[in-house]
mmCIF file of C-alpha atoms in Angstrom:
data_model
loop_
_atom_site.group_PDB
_atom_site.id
_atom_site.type_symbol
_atom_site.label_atom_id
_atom_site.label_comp_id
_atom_site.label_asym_id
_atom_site.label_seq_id
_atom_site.Cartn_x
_atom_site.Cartn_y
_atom_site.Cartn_z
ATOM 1 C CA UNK A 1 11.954 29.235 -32.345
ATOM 2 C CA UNK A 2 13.502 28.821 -35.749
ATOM 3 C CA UNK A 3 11.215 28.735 -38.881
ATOM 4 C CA UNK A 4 12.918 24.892 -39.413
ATOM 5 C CA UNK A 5 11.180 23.953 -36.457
ATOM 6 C CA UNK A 6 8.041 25.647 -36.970
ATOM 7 C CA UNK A 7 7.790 24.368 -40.426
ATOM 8 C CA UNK A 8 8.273 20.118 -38.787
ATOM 9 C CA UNK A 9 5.012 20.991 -36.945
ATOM 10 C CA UNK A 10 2.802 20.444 -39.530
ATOM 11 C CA UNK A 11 4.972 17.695 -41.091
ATOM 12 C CA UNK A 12 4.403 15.865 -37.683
ATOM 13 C CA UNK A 13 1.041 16.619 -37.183
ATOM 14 C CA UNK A 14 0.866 14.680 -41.122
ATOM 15 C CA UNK A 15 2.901 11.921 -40.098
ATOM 16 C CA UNK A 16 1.238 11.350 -37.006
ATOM 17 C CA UNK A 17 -2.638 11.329 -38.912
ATOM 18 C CA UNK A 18 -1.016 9.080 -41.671
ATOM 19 C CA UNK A 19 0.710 6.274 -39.469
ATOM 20 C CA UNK A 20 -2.018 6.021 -37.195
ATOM 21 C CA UNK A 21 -5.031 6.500 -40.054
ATOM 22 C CA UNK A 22 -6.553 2.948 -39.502
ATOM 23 C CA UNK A 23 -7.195 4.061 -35.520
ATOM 24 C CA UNK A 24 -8.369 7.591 -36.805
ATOM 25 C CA UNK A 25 -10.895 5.826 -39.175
ATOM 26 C CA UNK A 26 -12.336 2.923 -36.243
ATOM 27 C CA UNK A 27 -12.200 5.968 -33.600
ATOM 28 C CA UNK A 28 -14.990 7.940 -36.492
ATOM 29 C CA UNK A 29 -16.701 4.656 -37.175
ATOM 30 C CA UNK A 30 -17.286 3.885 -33.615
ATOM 31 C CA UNK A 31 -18.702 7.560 -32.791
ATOM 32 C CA UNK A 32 -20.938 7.449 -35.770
ATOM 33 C CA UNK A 33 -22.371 3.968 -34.768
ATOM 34 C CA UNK A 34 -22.568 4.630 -30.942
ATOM 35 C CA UNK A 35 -24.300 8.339 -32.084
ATOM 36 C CA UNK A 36 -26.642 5.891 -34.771
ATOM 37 C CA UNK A 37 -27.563 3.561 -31.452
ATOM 38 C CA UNK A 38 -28.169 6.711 -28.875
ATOM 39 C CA UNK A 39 -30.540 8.286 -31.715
ATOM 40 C CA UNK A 40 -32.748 5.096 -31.844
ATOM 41 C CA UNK A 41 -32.723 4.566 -27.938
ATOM 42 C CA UNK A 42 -33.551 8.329 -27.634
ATOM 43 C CA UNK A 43 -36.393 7.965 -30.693
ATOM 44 C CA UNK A 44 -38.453 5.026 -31.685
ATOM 45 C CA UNK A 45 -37.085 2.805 -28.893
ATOM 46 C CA UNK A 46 -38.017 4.640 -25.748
ATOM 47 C CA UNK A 47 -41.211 5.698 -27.565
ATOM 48 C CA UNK A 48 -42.363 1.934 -27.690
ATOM 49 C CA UNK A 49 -41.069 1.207 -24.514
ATOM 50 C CA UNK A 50 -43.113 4.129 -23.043
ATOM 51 C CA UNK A 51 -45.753 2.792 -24.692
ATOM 52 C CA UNK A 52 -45.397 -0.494 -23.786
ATOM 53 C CA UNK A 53 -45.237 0.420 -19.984
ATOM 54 C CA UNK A 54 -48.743 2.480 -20.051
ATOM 55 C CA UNK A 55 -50.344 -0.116 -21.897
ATOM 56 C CA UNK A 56 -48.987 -2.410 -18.704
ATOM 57 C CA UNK A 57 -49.436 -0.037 -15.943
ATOM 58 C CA UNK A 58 -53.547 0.154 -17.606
ATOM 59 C CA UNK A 59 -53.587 -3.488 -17.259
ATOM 60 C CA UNK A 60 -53.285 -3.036 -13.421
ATOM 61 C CA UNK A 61 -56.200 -4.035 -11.070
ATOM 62 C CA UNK A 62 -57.827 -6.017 -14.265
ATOM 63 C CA UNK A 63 -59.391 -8.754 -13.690
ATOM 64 C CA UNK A 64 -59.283 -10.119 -17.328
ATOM 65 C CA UNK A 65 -56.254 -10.958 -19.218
ATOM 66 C CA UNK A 66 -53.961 -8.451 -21.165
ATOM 67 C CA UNK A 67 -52.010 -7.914 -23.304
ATOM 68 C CA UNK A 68 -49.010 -5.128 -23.469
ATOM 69 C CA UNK A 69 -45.802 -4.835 -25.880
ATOM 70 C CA UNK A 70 -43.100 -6.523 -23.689
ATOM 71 C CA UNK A 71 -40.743 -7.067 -26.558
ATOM 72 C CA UNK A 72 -40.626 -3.367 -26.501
ATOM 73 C CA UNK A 73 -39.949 -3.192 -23.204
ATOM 74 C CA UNK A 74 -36.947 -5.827 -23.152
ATOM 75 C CA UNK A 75 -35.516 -4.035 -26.403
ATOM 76 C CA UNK A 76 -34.933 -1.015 -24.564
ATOM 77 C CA UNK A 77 -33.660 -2.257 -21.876
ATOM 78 C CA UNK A 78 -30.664 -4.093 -23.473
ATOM 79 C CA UNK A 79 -30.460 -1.456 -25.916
ATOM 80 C CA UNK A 80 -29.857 1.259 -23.931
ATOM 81 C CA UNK A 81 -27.359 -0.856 -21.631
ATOM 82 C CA UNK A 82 -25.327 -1.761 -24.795
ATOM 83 C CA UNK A 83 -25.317 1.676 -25.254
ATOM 84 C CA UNK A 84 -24.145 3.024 -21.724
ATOM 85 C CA UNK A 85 -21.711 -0.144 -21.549
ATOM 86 C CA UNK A 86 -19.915 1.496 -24.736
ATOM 87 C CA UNK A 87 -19.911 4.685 -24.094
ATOM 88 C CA UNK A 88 -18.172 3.997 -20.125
ATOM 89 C CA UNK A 89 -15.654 1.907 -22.069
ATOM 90 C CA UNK A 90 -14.246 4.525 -24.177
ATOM 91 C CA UNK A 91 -11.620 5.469 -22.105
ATOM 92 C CA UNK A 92 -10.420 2.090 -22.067
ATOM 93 C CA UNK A 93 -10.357 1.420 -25.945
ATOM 94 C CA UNK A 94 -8.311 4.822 -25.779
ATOM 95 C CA UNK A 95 -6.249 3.420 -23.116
ATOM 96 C CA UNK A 96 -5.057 0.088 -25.042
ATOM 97 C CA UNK A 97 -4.276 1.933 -28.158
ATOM 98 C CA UNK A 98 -2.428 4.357 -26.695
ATOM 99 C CA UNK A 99 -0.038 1.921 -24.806
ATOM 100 C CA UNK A 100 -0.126 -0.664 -28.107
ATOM 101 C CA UNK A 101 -0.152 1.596 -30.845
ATOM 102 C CA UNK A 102 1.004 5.157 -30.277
ATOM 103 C CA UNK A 103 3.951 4.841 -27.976
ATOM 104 C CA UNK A 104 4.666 1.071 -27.475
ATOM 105 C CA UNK A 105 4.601 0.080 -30.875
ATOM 106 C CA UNK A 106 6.716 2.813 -31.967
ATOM 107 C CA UNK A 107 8.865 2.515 -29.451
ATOM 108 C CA UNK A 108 9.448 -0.755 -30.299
ATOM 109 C CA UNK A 109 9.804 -0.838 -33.942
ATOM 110 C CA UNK A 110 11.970 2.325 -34.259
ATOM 111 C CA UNK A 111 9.856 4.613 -35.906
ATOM 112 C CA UNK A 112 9.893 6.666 -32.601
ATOM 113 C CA UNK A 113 13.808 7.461 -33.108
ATOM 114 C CA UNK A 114 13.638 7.142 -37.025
ATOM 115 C CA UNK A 115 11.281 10.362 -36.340
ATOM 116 C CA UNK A 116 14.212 11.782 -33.635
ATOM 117 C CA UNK A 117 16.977 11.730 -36.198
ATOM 118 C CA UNK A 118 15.128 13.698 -38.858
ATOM 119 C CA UNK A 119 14.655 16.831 -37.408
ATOM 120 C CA UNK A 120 12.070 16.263 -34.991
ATOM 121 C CA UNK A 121 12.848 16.498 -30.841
ATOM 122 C CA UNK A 122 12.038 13.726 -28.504
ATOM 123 C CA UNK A 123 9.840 16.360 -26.381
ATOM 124 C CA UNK A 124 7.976 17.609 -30.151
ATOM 125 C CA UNK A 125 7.147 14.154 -30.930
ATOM 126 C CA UNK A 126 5.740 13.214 -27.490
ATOM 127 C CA UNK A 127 3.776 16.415 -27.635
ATOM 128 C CA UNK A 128 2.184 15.841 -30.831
ATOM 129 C CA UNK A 129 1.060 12.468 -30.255
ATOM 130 C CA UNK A 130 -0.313 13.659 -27.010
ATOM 131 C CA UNK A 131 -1.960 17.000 -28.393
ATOM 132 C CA UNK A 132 -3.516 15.845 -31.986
ATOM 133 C CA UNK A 133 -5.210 12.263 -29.900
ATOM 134 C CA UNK A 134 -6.565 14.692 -27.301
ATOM 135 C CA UNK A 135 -8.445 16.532 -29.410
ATOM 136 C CA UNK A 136 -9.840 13.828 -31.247
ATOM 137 C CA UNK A 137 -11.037 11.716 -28.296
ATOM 138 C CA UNK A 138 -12.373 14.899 -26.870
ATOM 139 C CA UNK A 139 -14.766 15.242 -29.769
ATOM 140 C CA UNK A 140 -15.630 12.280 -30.015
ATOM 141 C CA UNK A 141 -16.141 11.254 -26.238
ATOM 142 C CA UNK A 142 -17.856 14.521 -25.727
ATOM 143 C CA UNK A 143 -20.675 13.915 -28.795
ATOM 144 C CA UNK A 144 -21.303 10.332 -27.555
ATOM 145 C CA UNK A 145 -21.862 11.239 -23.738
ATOM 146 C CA UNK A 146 -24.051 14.155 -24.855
ATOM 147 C CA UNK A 147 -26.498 12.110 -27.318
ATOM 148 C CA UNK A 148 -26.227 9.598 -24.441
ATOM 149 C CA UNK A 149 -27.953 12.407 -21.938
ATOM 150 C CA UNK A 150 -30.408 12.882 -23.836
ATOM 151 C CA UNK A 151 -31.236 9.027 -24.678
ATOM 152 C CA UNK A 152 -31.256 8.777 -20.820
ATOM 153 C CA UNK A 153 -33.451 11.463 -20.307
ATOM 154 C CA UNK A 154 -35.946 10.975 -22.889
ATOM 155 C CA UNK A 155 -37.052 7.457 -20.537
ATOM 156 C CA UNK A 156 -36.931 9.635 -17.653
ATOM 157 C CA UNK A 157 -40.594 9.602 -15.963
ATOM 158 C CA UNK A 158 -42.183 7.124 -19.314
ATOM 159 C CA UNK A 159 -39.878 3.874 -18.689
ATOM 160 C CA UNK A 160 -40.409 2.356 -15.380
ATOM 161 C CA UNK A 161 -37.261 0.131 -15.855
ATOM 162 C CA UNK A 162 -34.783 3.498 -17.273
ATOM 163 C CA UNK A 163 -31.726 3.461 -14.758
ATOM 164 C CA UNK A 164 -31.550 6.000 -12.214
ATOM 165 C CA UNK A 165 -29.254 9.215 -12.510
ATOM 166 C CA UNK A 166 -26.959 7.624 -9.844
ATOM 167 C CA UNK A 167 -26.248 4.060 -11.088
ATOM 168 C CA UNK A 168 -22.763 3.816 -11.268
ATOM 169 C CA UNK A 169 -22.852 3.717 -15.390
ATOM 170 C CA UNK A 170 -25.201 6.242 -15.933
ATOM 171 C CA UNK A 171 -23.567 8.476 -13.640
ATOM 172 C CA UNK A 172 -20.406 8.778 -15.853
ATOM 173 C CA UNK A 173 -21.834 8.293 -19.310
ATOM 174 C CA UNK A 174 -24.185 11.422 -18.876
ATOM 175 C CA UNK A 175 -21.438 13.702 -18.575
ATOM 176 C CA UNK A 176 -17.871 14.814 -18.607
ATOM 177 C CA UNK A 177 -16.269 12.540 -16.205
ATOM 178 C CA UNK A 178 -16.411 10.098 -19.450
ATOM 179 C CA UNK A 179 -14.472 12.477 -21.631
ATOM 180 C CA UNK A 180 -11.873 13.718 -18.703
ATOM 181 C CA UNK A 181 -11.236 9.258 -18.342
ATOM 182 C CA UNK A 182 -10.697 9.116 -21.673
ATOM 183 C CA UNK A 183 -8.324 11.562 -21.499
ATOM 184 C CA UNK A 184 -6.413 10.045 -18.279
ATOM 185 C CA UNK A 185 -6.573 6.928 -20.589
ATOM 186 C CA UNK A 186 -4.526 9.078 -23.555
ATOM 187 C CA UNK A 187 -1.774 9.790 -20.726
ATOM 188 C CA UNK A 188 -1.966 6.836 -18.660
ATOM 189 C CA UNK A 189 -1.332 4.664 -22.274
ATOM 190 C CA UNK A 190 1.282 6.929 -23.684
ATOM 191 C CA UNK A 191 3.102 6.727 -20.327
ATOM 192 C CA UNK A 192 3.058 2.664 -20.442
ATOM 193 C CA UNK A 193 4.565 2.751 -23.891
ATOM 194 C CA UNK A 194 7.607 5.168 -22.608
ATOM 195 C CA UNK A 195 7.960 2.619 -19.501
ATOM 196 C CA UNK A 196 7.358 -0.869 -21.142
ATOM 197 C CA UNK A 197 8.328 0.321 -25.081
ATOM 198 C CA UNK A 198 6.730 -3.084 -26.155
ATOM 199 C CA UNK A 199 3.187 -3.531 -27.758
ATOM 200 C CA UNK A 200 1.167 -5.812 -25.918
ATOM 201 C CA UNK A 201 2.366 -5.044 -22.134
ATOM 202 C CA UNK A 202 1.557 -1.315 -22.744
ATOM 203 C CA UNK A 203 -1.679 -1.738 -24.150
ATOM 204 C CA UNK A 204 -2.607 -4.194 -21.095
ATOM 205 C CA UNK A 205 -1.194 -1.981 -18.276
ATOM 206 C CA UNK A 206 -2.471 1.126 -20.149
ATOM 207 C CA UNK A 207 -5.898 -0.465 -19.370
ATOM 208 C CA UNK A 208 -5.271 -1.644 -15.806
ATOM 209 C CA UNK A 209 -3.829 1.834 -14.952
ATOM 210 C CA UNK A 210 -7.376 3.849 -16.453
ATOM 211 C CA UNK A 211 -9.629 1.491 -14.479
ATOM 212 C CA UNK A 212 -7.319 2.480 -11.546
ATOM 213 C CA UNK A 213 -8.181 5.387 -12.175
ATOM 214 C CA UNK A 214 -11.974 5.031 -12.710
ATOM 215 C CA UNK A 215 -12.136 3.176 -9.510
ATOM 216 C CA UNK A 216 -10.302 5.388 -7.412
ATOM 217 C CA UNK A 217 -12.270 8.214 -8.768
ATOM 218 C CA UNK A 218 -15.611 6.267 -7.761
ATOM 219 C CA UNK A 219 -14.416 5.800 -4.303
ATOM 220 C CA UNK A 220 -13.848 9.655 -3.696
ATOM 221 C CA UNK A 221 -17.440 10.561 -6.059
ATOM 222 C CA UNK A 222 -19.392 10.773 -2.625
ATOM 223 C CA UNK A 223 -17.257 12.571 -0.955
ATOM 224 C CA UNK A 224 -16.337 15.300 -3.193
ATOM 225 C CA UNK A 225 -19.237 17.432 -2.262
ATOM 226 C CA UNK A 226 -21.386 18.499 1.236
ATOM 227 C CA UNK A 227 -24.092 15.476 1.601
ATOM 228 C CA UNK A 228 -27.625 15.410 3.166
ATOM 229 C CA UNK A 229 -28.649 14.005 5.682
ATOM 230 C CA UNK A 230 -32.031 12.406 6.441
ATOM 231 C CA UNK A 231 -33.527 10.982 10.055
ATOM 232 C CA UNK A 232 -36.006 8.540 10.440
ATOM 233 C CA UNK A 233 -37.726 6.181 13.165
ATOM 234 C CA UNK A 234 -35.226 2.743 14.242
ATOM 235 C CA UNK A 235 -38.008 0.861 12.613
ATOM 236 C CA UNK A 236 -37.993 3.105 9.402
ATOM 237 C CA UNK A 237 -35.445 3.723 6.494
ATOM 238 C CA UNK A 238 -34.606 7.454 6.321
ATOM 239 C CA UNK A 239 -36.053 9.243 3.110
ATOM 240 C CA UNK A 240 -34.133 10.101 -0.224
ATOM 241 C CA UNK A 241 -32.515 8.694 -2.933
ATOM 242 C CA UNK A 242 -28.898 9.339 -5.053
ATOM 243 C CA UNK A 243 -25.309 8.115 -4.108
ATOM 244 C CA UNK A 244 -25.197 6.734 -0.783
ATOM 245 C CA UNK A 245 -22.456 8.472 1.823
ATOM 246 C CA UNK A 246 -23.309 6.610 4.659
ATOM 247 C CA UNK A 247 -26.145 5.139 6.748
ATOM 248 C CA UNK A 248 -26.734 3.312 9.728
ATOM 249 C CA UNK A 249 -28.189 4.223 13.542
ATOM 250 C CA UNK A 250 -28.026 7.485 15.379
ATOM 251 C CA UNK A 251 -27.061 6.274 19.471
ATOM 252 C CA UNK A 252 -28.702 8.594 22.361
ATOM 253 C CA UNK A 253 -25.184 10.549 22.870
ATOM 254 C CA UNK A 254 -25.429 11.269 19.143
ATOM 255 C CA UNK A 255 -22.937 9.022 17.516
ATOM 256 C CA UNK A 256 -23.676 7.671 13.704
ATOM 257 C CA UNK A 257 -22.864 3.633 14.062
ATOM 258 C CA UNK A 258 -23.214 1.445 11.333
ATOM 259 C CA UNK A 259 -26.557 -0.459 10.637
ATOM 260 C CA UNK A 260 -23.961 -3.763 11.907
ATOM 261 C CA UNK A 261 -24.292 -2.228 14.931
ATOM 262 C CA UNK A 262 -27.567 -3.684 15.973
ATOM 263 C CA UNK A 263 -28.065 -7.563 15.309
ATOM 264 C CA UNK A 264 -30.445 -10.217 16.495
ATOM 265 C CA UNK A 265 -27.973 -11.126 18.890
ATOM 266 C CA UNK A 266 -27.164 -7.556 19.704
ATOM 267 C CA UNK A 267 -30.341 -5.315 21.153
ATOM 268 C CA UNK A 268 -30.227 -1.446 19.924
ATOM 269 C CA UNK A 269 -31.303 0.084 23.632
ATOM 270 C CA UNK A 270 -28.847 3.252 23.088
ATOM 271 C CA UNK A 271 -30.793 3.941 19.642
ATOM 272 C CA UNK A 272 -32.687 6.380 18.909
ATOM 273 C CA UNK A 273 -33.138 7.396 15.322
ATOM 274 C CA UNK A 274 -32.065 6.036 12.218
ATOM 275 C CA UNK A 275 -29.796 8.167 9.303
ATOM 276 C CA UNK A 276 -28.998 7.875 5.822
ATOM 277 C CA UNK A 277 -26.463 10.448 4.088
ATOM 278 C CA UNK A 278 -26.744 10.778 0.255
ATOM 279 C CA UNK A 279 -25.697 12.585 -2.773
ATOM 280 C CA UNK A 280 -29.160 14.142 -4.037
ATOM 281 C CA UNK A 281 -29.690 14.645 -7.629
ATOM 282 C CA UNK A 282 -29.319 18.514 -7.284
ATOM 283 C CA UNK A 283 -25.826 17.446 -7.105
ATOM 284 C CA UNK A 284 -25.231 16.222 -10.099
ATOM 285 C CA UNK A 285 -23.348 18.715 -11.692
ATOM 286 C CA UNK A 286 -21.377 19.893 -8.637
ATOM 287 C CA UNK A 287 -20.425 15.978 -8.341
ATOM 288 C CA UNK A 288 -19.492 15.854 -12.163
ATOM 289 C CA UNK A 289 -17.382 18.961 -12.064
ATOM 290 C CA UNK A 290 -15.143 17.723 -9.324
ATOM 291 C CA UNK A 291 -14.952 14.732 -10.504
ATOM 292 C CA UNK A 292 -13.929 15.780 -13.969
ATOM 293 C CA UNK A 293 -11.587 18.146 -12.227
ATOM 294 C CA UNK A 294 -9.863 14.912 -9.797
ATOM 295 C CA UNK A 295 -9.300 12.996 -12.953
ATOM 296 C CA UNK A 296 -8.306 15.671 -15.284
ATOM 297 C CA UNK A 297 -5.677 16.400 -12.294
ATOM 298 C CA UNK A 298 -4.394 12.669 -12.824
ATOM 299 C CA UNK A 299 -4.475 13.291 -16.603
ATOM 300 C CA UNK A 300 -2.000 16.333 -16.196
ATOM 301 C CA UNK A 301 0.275 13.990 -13.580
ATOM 302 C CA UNK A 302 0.461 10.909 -15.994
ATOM 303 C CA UNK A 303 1.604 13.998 -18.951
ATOM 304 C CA UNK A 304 4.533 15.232 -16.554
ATOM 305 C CA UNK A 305 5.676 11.883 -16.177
ATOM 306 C CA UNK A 306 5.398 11.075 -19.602
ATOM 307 C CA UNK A 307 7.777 13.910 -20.551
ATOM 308 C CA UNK A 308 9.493 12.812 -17.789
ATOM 309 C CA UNK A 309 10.318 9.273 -18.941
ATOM 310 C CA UNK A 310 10.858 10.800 -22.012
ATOM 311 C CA UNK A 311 13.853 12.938 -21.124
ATOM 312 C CA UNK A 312 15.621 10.057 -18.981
ATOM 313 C CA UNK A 313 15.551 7.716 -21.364
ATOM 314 C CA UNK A 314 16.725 10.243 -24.036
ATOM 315 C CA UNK A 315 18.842 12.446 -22.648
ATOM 316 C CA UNK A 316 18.878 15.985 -24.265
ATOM 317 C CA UNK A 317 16.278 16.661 -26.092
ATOM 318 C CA UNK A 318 18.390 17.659 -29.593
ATOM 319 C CA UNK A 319 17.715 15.488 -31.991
ATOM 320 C CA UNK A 320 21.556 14.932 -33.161
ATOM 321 C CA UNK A 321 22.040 13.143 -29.967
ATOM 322 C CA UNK A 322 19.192 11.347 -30.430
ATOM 323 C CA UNK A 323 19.421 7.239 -29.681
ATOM 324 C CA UNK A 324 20.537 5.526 -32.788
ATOM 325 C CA UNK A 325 17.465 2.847 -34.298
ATOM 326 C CA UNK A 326 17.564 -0.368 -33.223
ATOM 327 C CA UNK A 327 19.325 -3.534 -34.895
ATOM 328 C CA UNK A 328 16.620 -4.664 -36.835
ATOM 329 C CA UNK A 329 13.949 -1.850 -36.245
ATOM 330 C CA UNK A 330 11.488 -1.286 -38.791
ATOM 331 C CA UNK A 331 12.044 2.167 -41.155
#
């Protein structure tokens, strides 16, 4: 490596925070007013709420009218689903602006190969704008799902209405599943942009491509670790509670049918127990860490195609051959 190109590194790294400054700026605004919310769910709001629900809970089995603080209650509630809503769309706000803003749009306008004839590769350029964005989302996706565990868990066991560990929301705002997302966002953006090299188009599919993503990885969540099972009576429902694998009737020769399989117009004579197969919540973590690892996989596919696209559509990666800027590109 020469010291020419060791000394662009930093000059890209520069240009990269300076075009893209406005982003850098909403990215830091958001965090700090997501972390703001999460402090006051975590604080004063679940400690009125709490309250709220034991002076409800003492009104039980009281013959007399009273009173309790259900404005607290309520402000909790849709407080602390703002809060989750935001923090499980990160990854697509990442998404958008990296197929609008940090590919397509400077694909489109030129300043992508105005940066390729002045020293800088094609394959330096993409890494940069991959590299510097991944470290800032990281931060700030991993602050906001942090302060958001422990909002969540300071309702846990004094808000009768706090979500469960396994609602689909919760589940990924609690931990690092949200920040490895955000992340396939970064790559799954970047690599519309290469594709599409307009604004609006890359943004869009950037988005449809993370909540691919998102929704494939919810499919596989219950089956990326060992489940339990539980048995109960035909005319019971089988104990425990988490993400559900499966459940449904357990037949004399042993088979697990689906709860379809006995109907009004269809007697159950060949059943003999009922099952339900769950995620428990000792499986939290094992179920975040493979998750986080399936989508951090993706993350590292939608990179290699990146550089990919990158190199077809450039050729050699020298920048005196370089394509030339567009008629009527922005400089």
């Amino acid at each position: 490596m020469t010291t020419a190109s060791t000394g662009n590194r930093p000059r890209t790294v520069r240009w990269l925070l300076r075009l893209h400054r406005p982003a850098l700026y909403g990215w830091a605004a958001l965090v700090v007013v997501l972390a703001g919310v999460l402090l006051a769910v975590r604080g004063p709001l679940t400690d009125a709420a709490a309250e709220g629900w034991r002076q409800y809970n003492a009104c039980q089995g009281e013959d007399t009218a009273c009173s309790y603080d259900q404005d607290a209650i309520l402000r909790y509630k849709d407080w602390s689903g703002y809060a989750t809503f935001a923090v499980t769309a990160l990854p697509f706000l990442v998404a958008g602006w990296a197929g609008g803003a940090l590919t397509g749009r400077e694909l489109e306008t030129g300043t992508a190969w105005l940066g390729w004839t002045q020293s800088t590769s094609p394959a330096r350029w993409l890494a940069v704008r991959l590299a510097v964005p991944a470290a800032v989302v990281t931060a700030g996706a991993a602050v906001t799902v942090w302060l958001h565990h422990l909002a969540w868990s300071a309702g846990q066991g004094r808000v009768d209405t706090a979500k469960e560990w396994y609602d689909r929301f919760v589940f990924h705002a609690n931990g690092p599943s949200t920040v490895a997302l955000a992340l396939a966002g970064l790559a799954a953006g970047a690599l519309c942009g290469l594709l599409l090299r307009r604004t609006l188009p890359a943004l869009l599919l950037g988005v449809v491509v993370t909540a691919v993503v998102r929704l494939a990885a919810e499919f596989a969540l219950p089956h990326l670790w060992p489940a339990v099972t539980r048995l109960a009576g035909t005319d019971q429902v089988a104990n425990g509670s988490g993400i559900t694998v499966d459940e449904g009737y357990v037949t004399r020769s042993g088979a697990h049918v689906p709860l379809s399989h006995c109907a009004w117009d269809r007697p159950c004579a060949d059943v003999v127990a009922r099952f339900h197969t769950y995620q428990p919540r000792s499986h939290y973590w094992p179920l975040q860490l493979t998750t986080s690892a399936l989508i951090l996989a993706v993350a590292a596919l939608l990179v290699a195609a990146c550089f990919l696209v990158l190199r077809r559509r450039t050729g050699a990666t020298h920048t005196a051959q370089a394509p030339a800027v567009p008629t009527g590109a922005a400089v």
